[in-house]
Amino acid sequence: DAHGLVGRSPTFLAMMALVARVAPADAVVLLQGESGTGKELVAGAIHQLSRRAERPFVAVDCSGLAETLFESELFGHERGAFTGAVTRKIGLVEAAAGGTLFLDEVGDIPLSIQVKLLRLLETGTFRRVGSTALQQADIRVISATHRPLSEMVEAGTFRQDLFYRLNIFPIFLPALRERRDDIGLLAERLLRRGRVGHRLLQ
């Protein structure tokens, strides 16, 4: 039971060995697995085991951002950059300064934004919307997806160069059916958490 992750099955322990191996480095990590396999928990564990643990962990739900807002949310904007931009806004990249930026469901990022994310990974720089000044980004990037990015590359819906940048250290998260030995442990933990919650409500 580490950082909210519970298990003892061989597939779970193999995954955690990769987590422990990559956490101290600053390598870009790609978490791949079905929905519900705990990708954000694994990303959080990598962050907590890294040298950036005392700095922010900022999670971005890429599937929940409209394309028109994506660039502004990620990189921020200057006052007057567009209608409604009445003040300067710090983006999520700046909010994660010194820490970890977790891009959940990275396969849903629009092609128009993928090129800007690629520039961030290649150069460590970005521009706020409406600004010509380059900003430096001191972040570690962890991304996650349930979608087959390699197939999306072949279909032309995901940039090949961005895929290579994100796929530096891939970790596959097993589904529960692949770690049946852990079902009892998980059930026990959920029951214990339920009893604690019940006592707090009394």
XYZ file of C-alpha atoms in Angstrom:
202
model
C 0.000 0.000 0.000
C 1.971 2.970 -1.297
C 0.622 6.455 -2.037
C -2.941 5.159 -2.297
C -1.913 2.219 -4.501
C -2.749 -1.213 -3.104
C -1.560 -4.552 -4.448
C 0.698 -7.584 -4.250
C 0.070 -9.345 -7.572
C 3.053 -9.858 -9.900
C 1.696 -7.435 -12.527
C 1.096 -4.732 -9.908
C 4.547 -5.185 -8.362
C 6.181 -5.078 -11.808
C 4.414 -1.764 -12.473
C 5.510 -0.367 -9.102
C 9.106 -1.402 -9.813
C 8.995 0.802 -12.917
C 7.501 3.639 -10.855
C 10.317 3.386 -8.315
C 12.892 3.246 -11.107
C 11.731 6.336 -13.008
C 10.590 8.532 -10.106
C 14.027 9.909 -9.096
C 14.801 10.901 -12.686
C 13.175 13.773 -14.551
C 12.220 11.606 -17.516
C 8.934 12.178 -19.306
C 6.551 9.317 -18.458
C 3.599 7.962 -20.448
C 1.029 5.956 -18.457
C -1.134 3.701 -20.597
C -4.093 1.664 -19.454
C -7.835 1.334 -19.444
C -10.065 3.861 -17.712
C -10.222 3.201 -13.985
C -6.760 1.663 -13.634
C -5.539 4.498 -11.402
C -3.392 6.541 -13.759
C -3.620 9.725 -11.673
C -2.702 7.777 -8.509
C 0.384 6.380 -10.260
C 1.333 9.833 -11.546
C 0.966 11.191 -8.017
C 3.167 8.411 -6.644
C 5.887 9.213 -9.189
C 5.705 12.854 -8.147
C 5.846 12.056 -4.423
C 8.885 9.813 -4.923
C 10.717 12.426 -7.010
C 12.965 15.343 -6.100
C 10.015 17.597 -6.994
C 7.773 16.191 -4.240
C 7.654 19.474 -2.302
C 6.548 21.408 -5.367
C 3.072 21.430 -7.020
C 1.438 18.449 -8.705
C -0.964 19.910 -11.287
C -3.386 17.575 -13.069
C -4.993 18.598 -16.356
C -8.025 16.724 -17.725
C -7.337 17.126 -21.439
C -10.691 15.570 -22.382
C -12.576 18.221 -20.423
C -11.084 21.296 -22.096
C -12.653 22.859 -25.162
C -10.200 23.493 -28.011
C -10.890 27.237 -27.861
C -9.867 27.356 -24.181
C -7.101 24.774 -24.205
C -4.155 27.029 -25.050
C -5.218 29.694 -22.556
C -5.719 27.150 -19.743
C -2.385 25.473 -20.388
C -0.157 28.477 -21.110
C -2.111 31.404 -19.659
C -2.944 34.664 -21.403
C -2.221 38.367 -21.299
C -4.801 41.048 -20.631
C -6.684 41.869 -23.817
C -5.494 38.732 -25.635
C -9.104 37.988 -26.573
C -12.626 39.077 -25.673
C -13.145 38.567 -21.963
C -9.430 38.541 -21.064
C -9.634 41.474 -18.657
C -6.579 40.451 -16.617
C -3.402 38.464 -17.108
C -3.943 34.795 -16.246
C -1.289 32.289 -15.195
C -1.647 28.967 -17.010
C -1.342 25.464 -15.609
C 2.240 25.132 -16.883
C 3.279 28.088 -14.729
C 1.164 26.814 -11.820
C 3.239 23.613 -11.878
C 6.576 25.492 -11.712
C 9.232 23.327 -10.088
C 6.826 20.410 -9.874
C 4.940 17.982 -12.088
C 2.392 18.642 -14.835
C 0.102 15.627 -15.310
C -1.698 15.574 -18.659
C -4.550 13.101 -18.298
C -6.132 11.739 -21.492
C -3.410 13.293 -23.625
C -4.859 11.527 -26.670
C -7.715 14.043 -26.629
C -5.472 17.083 -27.179
C -6.432 18.809 -30.456
C -3.862 18.749 -33.265
C -3.642 22.547 -33.164
C -2.452 22.389 -29.543
C -0.219 19.342 -29.995
C 2.397 21.421 -31.827
C 2.561 23.886 -28.924
C 2.929 21.050 -26.417
C 5.704 19.622 -28.586
C 7.533 22.963 -28.471
C 7.214 22.991 -24.680
C 8.774 19.515 -24.448
C 11.519 20.256 -26.980
C 12.622 23.671 -25.745
C 11.228 24.003 -22.226
C 9.632 27.298 -23.274
C 6.135 28.578 -24.019
C 4.264 31.820 -24.713
C 1.167 33.074 -23.003
C -1.688 33.759 -25.425
C -1.334 37.343 -26.619
C 2.364 37.616 -25.720
C 5.544 37.447 -27.789
C 7.777 36.887 -24.738
C 9.130 33.379 -24.166
C 8.613 31.920 -20.688
C 10.816 29.200 -19.215
C 9.085 26.101 -17.836
C 10.732 24.115 -15.033
C 8.383 21.136 -14.932
C 8.309 17.389 -15.235
C 5.646 16.078 -17.620
C 3.699 12.890 -16.987
C 0.932 12.037 -19.436
C -1.709 9.331 -19.508
C -4.175 7.877 -21.958
C -6.485 4.930 -22.498
C -6.312 5.476 -26.243
C -3.867 3.649 -28.588
C -1.550 6.541 -29.475
C 0.522 4.481 -31.918
C -2.643 3.714 -33.921
C -3.652 7.369 -33.749
C -0.248 8.304 -35.179
C -0.848 5.958 -38.111
C -4.313 7.462 -38.613
C -2.882 10.996 -38.586
C -4.853 12.140 -35.532
C -1.826 12.352 -33.221
C 1.559 13.823 -34.093
C 4.321 11.254 -34.422
C 7.010 13.613 -33.077
C 4.883 14.403 -30.008
C 4.262 10.696 -29.409
C 8.034 10.076 -29.376
C 8.524 12.945 -26.908
C 5.830 11.641 -24.561
C 6.773 7.974 -24.839
C 10.267 8.268 -23.311
C 9.398 5.968 -20.387
C 6.136 4.069 -20.940
C 4.384 2.297 -18.076
C 1.390 0.036 -18.714
C -1.181 -0.136 -15.920
C -2.860 -3.541 -15.575
C -6.644 -3.811 -15.377
C -8.122 -5.475 -12.288
C -8.836 -8.661 -14.263
C -5.061 -8.956 -14.760
C -4.377 -8.667 -11.016
C -7.032 -10.871 -9.429
C -4.812 -11.510 -6.397
C -5.423 -7.891 -5.387
C -9.229 -8.009 -5.310
C -9.347 -9.143 -1.666
C -6.909 -6.428 -0.593
C -8.834 -3.731 -2.428
C -12.164 -4.904 -1.010
C -10.740 -4.910 2.526
C -9.409 -1.383 2.071
C -12.737 -0.105 0.731
C -14.633 -1.714 3.602
C -12.224 -0.238 6.145
C -12.565 3.191 4.540
C -16.355 2.813 4.656
C -16.313 1.975 8.361
C -14.138 5.006 9.109
C -16.456 7.238 7.089
C -19.492 5.823 8.906
C -17.951 6.557 12.305
C -17.157 10.132 11.252
C -20.780 10.672 10.204
C -22.177 9.420 13.526
